[in-house]
Amino acid sequence: MKVSSSPTSSSSSKTSSLSLAFDAAYTKRAAELADKSAGFTAPHPNFGCVIATESADGEKVVVGEGYLYAQGTTPAELQAVEAAGERCRGATAYLNMEPSHCLVDQSAVSALVQAGVARVVIGIRHPLHHLRGKAIGAFRSEGLVVDVLGEDLHCKTVEEALKSCHLVNAPLLYRAACRVPFSVLKYAMTLDGKIAASSGHASWISSKMSRSRVFELRGRSDAVIVGGNTVRQDNPRLTARHGGGHLPQRIVMSKSLDLPEVANLWDVTEVPTMIATQRGAKRSFQKFLASKGVEVVEFEILNPKVVMEYLHDRGCLSVLWECGGTLAASALSSGIIHKVHAFVAPKIIGGKNAPSPVGELGMVEMTQALELIDVHYEQVGPDMLVSGFLQPVPDLTPVIPSVDETSAIDPTVSPYEASIIFFYKTWDPYGAFSNFSLHPMKMPDENGDIYMWPSVEHYYQAYKFAGIDDPTAKSCFEDIKNAKSPEEAARLGRRMQRQRPDLVRSDWESMKTSVMYEALKCKFSTYPNLTSMLLSTAGSVLVEASPHDLFWGGGRDGEGLNYLGRLLMQLRSELLRDSNASNTTLQKMENEVR
């Protein structure tokens, strides 16, 4: 990208307008780059970075770009710095969102500071409260000029760039503000508003091009939800075929579990399936599903709201609803749908009893109708795609006073007063305790050679297949070693374990806690700041807050075994003993000297 900035006789206000146009264009470009990883970064943000400088002939030129592929991969800022090289000196970095900056991850800020970048333009502040403003403060403390769109920079083009920054991370913004995943309702209907014929037949309403777009939407989502009737009528696969490498989890909501024994969704070799049902429903069928590898989660009262709250706790960022009219109406009534994608086909099917996209909402006047905002119209083949938001994208402005500011005023106020410390995702305040945190460590590989493992999760997943004399197992071991992110390593390991349980080492169940513990010990011994953080939790119970992992996590209602928390507390005890022993020895030496 090149934008001319040659000198003219314009007034300073015009020069300022031109400068704002550059800032808006390059920040928007950073948002476009960030969007390339949509679906792969969840539950983490989409980050993009553009570094631009003024050339010898007075033109503003891009010298480096990058985007975060997934958590655990090279930060966008570092990619851009490496591409720009020495041209970073005095340059401006454009970021669609404030980078994560905390005790255990300062790589983004460090990359730009050490490269000699003079100014940073940021689209939006980080939406998570404990990270909001941290990187901005760090940049400014290092002497860099920082401008935030909508706060320090204002004009129409800036507003458009700011909108792009909001949209690319809309799932995270909604999640942070609403405490539920970003939910999109998608349906295809005929020109007369039908989603199927009176007989229930629905293949196909929309064109092949529209269906390809649906695959793309699935590929950007963490989960796809349907109701029991869709399973019975359509027997869907709900895969993202043709839409990229990301495969979202498939979820079926069914109170009665009146579902067929033979269904495409029960094949979980490639993609996991979860059934959300009412507590106590058809226990025998639950056992049948479990034997197929399908996860069943019971709720006291099943409705879209509680399912979304549960998926939020599991770390879901975005959910695509591809359900029928009854469940769609329930989801809309619950207020958890944030956006709608409606594919309208130029067909008329008629039929008094033919189903419509949305069932009964209880509205009796047109003034009660739900209205979309920021509506877009796009022709997709012969169809028309109408999309828009039901709720505006949250604008999370800084909260003052923040927890840190309050603690500075009153030291007795602490954000971590509880005797139980929960951690789950790497973005949590204690997220560095997670086995998914990006902390490379040197440990042996299958051949005994020292290898720099990107994370504990890489090591743990790979060692499921260590020592197995089989080409597929050895190939899987290498694929996991080289996985781009901890999440990808976990997907590879879990998928192979489901597909080929015979390749998992025979002693795995008895050895997996030892494998995890050795990796955790190596990680904490490699990073003194992590050791300090762990020791600072002395006296508190550590709980891995995964609601669905009942072995490593604490479970939804505390029913989990919390083995990851237990191992960390065991490691903390060892470190405290070593620290106390060291202090005792030091004290003896000092006494002898006296």
Coordinates of C-alpha atoms in Angstrom, one line a residue, residues 96-376:
N96 CA -6.7 -2.7 14.9
M97 CA -6.8 -3.4 18.7
E98 CA -4.6 -2.7 21.7
P99 CA -2.4 -5.8 22.1
S100 CA -2.5 -8.0 25.2
H101 CA 0.1 -6.8 27.7
C102 CA 0.5 -8.4 31.1
L103 CA 3.2 -9.9 33.4
V104 CA 3.6 -13.0 31.3
D105 CA 3.2 -11.7 27.8
Q106 CA 4.8 -8.4 26.8
S107 CA 6.0 -9.5 23.3
A108 CA 3.9 -7.2 21.2
V109 CA 4.8 -4.0 23.1
S110 CA 8.5 -5.1 23.3
A111 CA 8.7 -5.8 19.6
L112 CA 7.6 -2.3 18.6
V113 CA 9.6 -0.5 21.3
Q114 CA 12.8 -2.3 20.6
A115 CA 12.4 -1.8 16.8
G116 CA 12.4 2.0 17.3
V117 CA 8.8 2.7 16.3
A118 CA 8.0 6.3 17.2
R119 CA 4.2 6.3 17.1
V120 CA 1.4 3.8 17.6
V121 CA -2.2 4.3 16.3
I122 CA -4.7 1.9 17.9
G123 CA -8.2 1.2 16.7
I124 CA -9.9 0.1 19.9
R125 CA -8.8 -0.6 23.4
H126 CA -8.6 -4.1 24.6
P127 CA -12.2 -5.2 25.7
L128 CA -11.1 -7.3 28.6
H129 CA -11.0 -5.2 31.8
H130 CA -7.8 -6.5 33.2
L131 CA -5.9 -5.8 29.9
R132 CA -7.6 -2.6 28.9
G133 CA -5.2 0.3 28.7
K134 CA -2.2 -1.7 29.8
A135 CA -0.4 -1.7 26.5
I136 CA -1.2 1.9 25.8
G137 CA 0.3 2.8 29.2
A138 CA 3.4 0.7 28.4
F139 CA 3.9 2.4 25.1
R140 CA 3.6 5.9 26.5
S141 CA 6.0 5.0 29.4
E142 CA 8.6 4.1 26.8
G143 CA 8.2 7.5 25.1
L144 CA 6.1 6.4 22.1
V145 CA 3.2 8.7 20.9
V146 CA -0.1 6.8 21.1
D147 CA -3.3 7.8 19.4
V148 CA -6.6 5.9 19.8
L149 CA -9.3 6.2 17.2
G150 CA -12.3 8.0 18.6
E151 CA -10.4 9.3 21.6
D152 CA -7.4 11.1 20.2
L153 CA -8.3 11.1 16.5
H154 CA -11.7 12.3 15.1
C155 CA -13.1 12.6 11.6
K156 CA -15.5 10.8 9.2
T157 CA -12.8 8.5 7.8
V158 CA -11.6 7.7 11.3
E159 CA -15.1 6.7 12.3
E160 CA -15.2 4.3 9.3
A161 CA -11.9 2.8 10.3
L162 CA -13.1 2.5 13.9
K163 CA -16.2 0.7 12.7
S164 CA -13.9 -1.8 10.9
C165 CA -12.0 -2.4 14.1
H166 CA -15.2 -3.0 16.0
L167 CA -16.5 -5.4 13.4
V168 CA -13.4 -7.6 13.1
N169 CA -13.5 -8.3 16.9
A170 CA -17.3 -8.0 17.3
P171 CA -17.5 -11.5 18.8
L172 CA -15.1 -10.6 21.6
L173 CA -16.7 -7.2 22.2
Y174 CA -20.2 -8.8 22.5
R175 CA -18.8 -11.6 24.7
A176 CA -17.1 -9.1 27.0
A177 CA -20.1 -6.8 27.3
C178 CA -23.0 -9.4 27.3
R179 CA -21.3 -12.4 29.0
V180 CA -22.6 -14.6 26.2
P181 CA -21.0 -15.6 22.9
F182 CA -21.7 -13.5 19.8
S183 CA -24.7 -15.2 18.2
V184 CA -25.7 -15.1 14.5
L185 CA -29.0 -16.4 13.2
K186 CA -28.8 -17.7 9.7
Y187 CA -31.6 -19.0 7.5
A188 CA -32.5 -19.3 3.8
M189 CA -36.1 -18.7 2.7
T190 CA -38.1 -18.4 -0.5
L191 CA -39.5 -15.1 -1.7
D192 CA -42.8 -15.8 0.1
G193 CA -41.0 -16.4 3.4
K194 CA -40.8 -20.2 3.6
I195 CA -37.9 -22.3 4.8
A196 CA -39.4 -25.6 3.5
A197 CA -42.4 -27.0 1.6
S198 CA -45.5 -28.1 3.5
S199 CA -44.0 -31.7 3.4
G200 CA -40.9 -30.5 5.2
H201 CA -38.6 -30.9 2.1
A202 CA -36.0 -28.1 2.0
S203 CA -33.2 -29.1 -0.3
W204 CA -32.3 -26.7 -1.7
I205 CA -33.9 -23.3 -1.2
S206 CA -30.7 -21.3 -1.8
S207 CA -28.2 -21.5 -4.5
K208 CA -24.8 -23.3 -4.4
M209 CA -23.1 -20.0 -4.1
S210 CA -25.1 -19.1 -1.1
R211 CA -24.4 -22.5 0.5
S212 CA -20.7 -21.9 0.0
R213 CA -21.1 -18.6 1.9
V214 CA -22.8 -20.6 4.7
F215 CA -19.7 -22.9 4.9
E216 CA -17.6 -19.7 5.3
L217 CA -19.9 -18.5 8.1
R218 CA -19.5 -21.9 9.9
G219 CA -15.7 -21.6 9.5
R220 CA -15.7 -18.3 11.4
S221 CA -17.8 -19.8 14.2
D222 CA -16.9 -21.8 17.3
A223 CA -20.1 -23.7 17.3
V224 CA -23.2 -24.4 15.1
I225 CA -26.6 -24.9 16.8
V226 CA -29.7 -26.7 15.5
G227 CA -32.8 -28.1 17.2
G228 CA -34.0 -31.7 17.3
N229 CA -36.5 -31.1 14.5
T230 CA -33.7 -30.1 12.1
V231 CA -31.9 -33.4 12.9
R232 CA -35.0 -35.4 12.3
Q233 CA -36.0 -33.7 9.1
D234 CA -32.7 -32.8 7.4
N235 CA -30.0 -35.2 8.9
P236 CA -27.4 -32.4 8.5
R237 CA -23.6 -32.7 8.8
L238 CA -23.0 -29.1 9.7
T239 CA -19.5 -29.2 8.5
A240 CA -17.5 -26.2 7.1
R241 CA -16.6 -28.1 3.9
H242 CA -15.3 -25.7 1.3
G243 CA -15.1 -23.0 3.9
G244 CA -11.6 -23.5 5.3
G245 CA -9.8 -25.6 7.8
H246 CA -11.6 -24.6 11.0
L247 CA -14.4 -27.0 12.0
P248 CA -16.9 -25.7 14.6
Q249 CA -18.4 -27.9 17.2
R250 CA -21.9 -29.0 16.4
I251 CA -24.6 -28.6 19.1
V252 CA -28.1 -30.0 19.1
M253 CA -30.7 -28.6 21.6
S254 CA -33.4 -31.2 22.4
K255 CA -35.5 -31.3 25.6
S256 CA -36.9 -34.7 25.0
L257 CA -34.0 -36.4 23.2
D258 CA -36.5 -37.7 20.7
L259 CA -33.7 -38.1 18.1
P260 CA -32.9 -40.8 15.6
E261 CA -30.3 -43.5 16.4
V262 CA -28.7 -43.0 13.0
A263 CA -27.6 -39.5 12.2
N264 CA -24.7 -37.8 10.5
L265 CA -24.1 -35.7 13.7
W266 CA -23.3 -38.9 15.7
D267 CA -20.1 -39.4 13.6
V268 CA -17.6 -37.5 15.6
T269 CA -14.4 -38.7 14.0
E270 CA -13.7 -35.3 12.4
V271 CA -15.9 -32.9 14.3
P272 CA -17.2 -33.1 17.9
T273 CA -21.0 -33.0 18.7
M274 CA -22.6 -31.9 21.9
I275 CA -26.2 -32.5 22.9
A276 CA -27.9 -30.0 25.2
T277 CA -30.9 -31.5 26.9
Q278 CA -33.1 -31.4 30.0
R279 CA -31.9 -33.2 33.1
G280 CA -33.1 -36.8 33.2
A281 CA -34.2 -37.0 29.6
K282 CA -34.0 -40.6 28.1
R283 CA -31.0 -41.9 30.1
S284 CA -30.7 -45.0 27.8
F285 CA -30.4 -42.7 24.7
Q286 CA -27.8 -40.6 26.6
K287 CA -25.7 -43.7 27.1
F288 CA -26.1 -44.6 23.5
L289 CA -24.8 -41.2 22.4
A290 CA -21.9 -41.4 24.9
S291 CA -20.9 -44.7 23.4
K292 CA -20.7 -42.9 20.0
G293 CA -18.4 -40.2 21.5
V294 CA -21.2 -37.6 21.6
E295 CA -21.0 -35.3 24.6
V296 CA -24.3 -34.8 26.5
V297 CA -24.8 -31.8 28.8
E298 CA -27.9 -31.7 31.0
F299 CA -29.6 -28.5 32.1
E300 CA -32.3 -28.1 34.8
I301 CA -34.3 -26.0 32.4
L302 CA -33.2 -26.0 28.8
N303 CA -33.4 -22.7 26.9
P304 CA -31.1 -20.7 24.6
K305 CA -30.1 -18.3 27.4
V306 CA -28.6 -21.0 29.7
V307 CA -26.9 -22.8 26.8
M308 CA -25.3 -19.5 25.7
E309 CA -24.1 -18.8 29.3
Y310 CA -22.7 -22.3 29.4
L311 CA -20.9 -21.9 26.1
H312 CA -19.5 -18.6 27.3
D313 CA -18.0 -20.4 30.3
R314 CA -16.5 -22.9 27.9
G315 CA -14.7 -20.1 26.1
C316 CA -16.9 -19.9 23.0
L317 CA -16.6 -16.6 21.1
S318 CA -19.2 -17.0 18.3
V319 CA -22.1 -19.3 17.6
L320 CA -24.0 -19.8 14.4
W321 CA -27.7 -20.7 14.8
E322 CA -29.0 -22.7 11.9
C323 CA -32.2 -23.9 13.5
G324 CA -35.9 -24.0 12.6
G325 CA -38.5 -21.4 13.3
T326 CA -39.5 -22.6 16.8
L327 CA -35.9 -22.6 18.2
A328 CA -35.1 -19.4 16.3
A329 CA -38.1 -17.6 18.0
S330 CA -37.0 -18.8 21.4
A331 CA -33.5 -17.5 20.8
L332 CA -34.7 -14.2 19.6
S333 CA -37.1 -13.9 22.5
S334 CA -34.2 -14.6 24.9
G335 CA -32.3 -11.6 23.5
I336 CA -29.2 -13.6 22.7
I337 CA -29.2 -13.2 19.0
H338 CA -26.9 -10.3 17.9
K339 CA -26.9 -10.5 14.1
V340 CA -29.0 -12.0 11.3
H341 CA -28.0 -13.4 7.9
A342 CA -31.1 -14.1 5.7
F343 CA -30.6 -15.6 2.3
V344 CA -33.7 -14.9 0.1
A345 CA -34.1 -17.1 -2.9
P346 CA -36.2 -15.9 -6.0
K347 CA -38.6 -18.8 -5.5
I348 CA -42.2 -19.2 -4.4
I349 CA -43.3 -22.4 -2.8
G350 CA -46.6 -21.4 -1.1
G351 CA -48.3 -23.6 1.4
K352 CA -50.5 -22.7 4.3
N353 CA -48.6 -25.0 6.6
A354 CA -45.1 -24.5 5.1
P355 CA -42.7 -23.4 7.9
S356 CA -41.3 -19.9 8.2
P357 CA -37.9 -18.9 9.5
V358 CA -39.1 -17.5 12.9
G359 CA -42.0 -19.0 14.9
E360 CA -44.3 -17.2 17.3
L361 CA -42.8 -14.2 19.1
G362 CA -46.1 -13.0 20.7
M363 CA -46.1 -9.7 18.8
V364 CA -49.4 -8.3 17.7
E365 CA -48.5 -4.9 16.3
M366 CA -45.9 -3.9 13.6
T367 CA -44.4 -1.4 16.1
Q368 CA -43.2 -4.4 18.1
A369 CA -41.2 -5.8 15.2
L370 CA -37.5 -6.4 15.7
E371 CA -35.6 -4.0 13.5
L372 CA -32.1 -4.6 12.1
I373 CA -29.5 -1.9 12.2
D374 CA -26.4 -1.4 9.9
V375 CA -28.2 -3.4 7.3
H376 CA -26.3 -4.7 4.2

